[in-house]
């Protein structure tokens, strides 16, 4: 950055110096010619008054000559005494003055001269006055060049150091952020990057990085909790099976092996249910899309209700023709879990409703049980959550059912939540209808 700023400034200064030199040279050349012309005007005055001295005063220019009408030199400046005329050109008849640049003159072999020729009328013929001075060089004057270069050098130095200082100051917070980010590992996600005081892009970067770290920490924590809950829940049926087998082996003769087998089978069922749920969650977490077929929500609920043996009375209120796009198997799984829960917690009645509202297919499962306190409404959708009241009732539950159900609804672009009800719990599923 600093290097680029220095380079750009150097190029810019070079361009400015070059432009300034071109402009100055133009001005200096014009001034030079004016000066030469002023000297010739004085000489004309002397010629008219017939006061031409044999040695002409040059007044600071390199050479001056007065040439007679016959071409011979009448008078010269001191350095040109006895030399031939400095130029042979003369102004055209229509003008009195002509300027020329001579680089190959015999009098000044090593330099280019600007020569001004003036025609002076007189009765015996036209006199010519030649005045010469060196052409202004491209660099104009070494003192001017020195000044320009000093100025440019100063500007380049100030810009380069200024940029270095400013960039360093501006990027110091970024360095601090990178250093902090570099120390963060999978096991140390509690670090946060320093947020600078200024309200600028770097502050926004730091805030975004911190927000991302918050989410990462939360996700990692969730995974950790999930893994530990899963292992814990997998261990319980294994422990139960081991205890069953160990106690049976203690007295092989009197053991009721059929009873032992049944107890072990119950544990295997639980293990199987748990592993199925974990697999389902892994599939949903990976974002693997399910099938997308038109599904009639009312029909799906009717089929599911017909299939089941009910412990309590069921009231159906199923509007036909509520069609959503979705995976029939996964949606059936949501319904099974909602109905399992409702029947498990209902006193005597479960109501299942399907209808359309605000372009969404809605499915409600309401029971007349003890319900769920509002502060637990979100909690029950977290993995492995089983409320204390439920633990006594639902022996086999894994606490994964509602978490899976919500994930399935969300993968269909819908929602699953608990809403107010007069009695018991009211689970409401909403998925956009297909048109
Ligand atoms: N209709 C309901 N009435 C009261 N509490 C409920 C109801 N439905 C769910 N719950 C509570 O929410 C908890 C979580 O439900 P979820 O369906 O996720 O798990 P589960 O039914 O215990 O186990 P799983 O469904 O995995 O077999 C339940 O354990 C229960 O405490
Ligand atoms: Mg359940």
Tab-separated table of N, CA and C and ligand atoms in Angstrom, residues 337 341 344 401, ligand 2:
chain	number	residue	atom	x	y	z
A	337	UNK	N	-45.586	-38.775	15.509
A	337	UNK	CA	-45.028	-38.307	16.780
A	337	UNK	C	-46.017	-37.399	17.516
A	341	UNK	N	-47.590	-38.435	21.114
A	341	UNK	CA	-47.478	-37.539	22.267
A	341	UNK	C	-48.851	-37.186	22.812
A	344	UNK	N	-50.582	-40.023	24.469
A	344	UNK	CA	-49.895	-40.373	25.714
A	344	UNK	C	-50.275	-39.402	26.834
A	401	UNK	N	-38.365	-36.919	19.339
A	401	UNK	CA	-39.494	-36.847	18.402
A	401	UNK	C	-39.827	-35.439	17.929
B	2	LIG	MG1	-42.773	-38.032	21.073
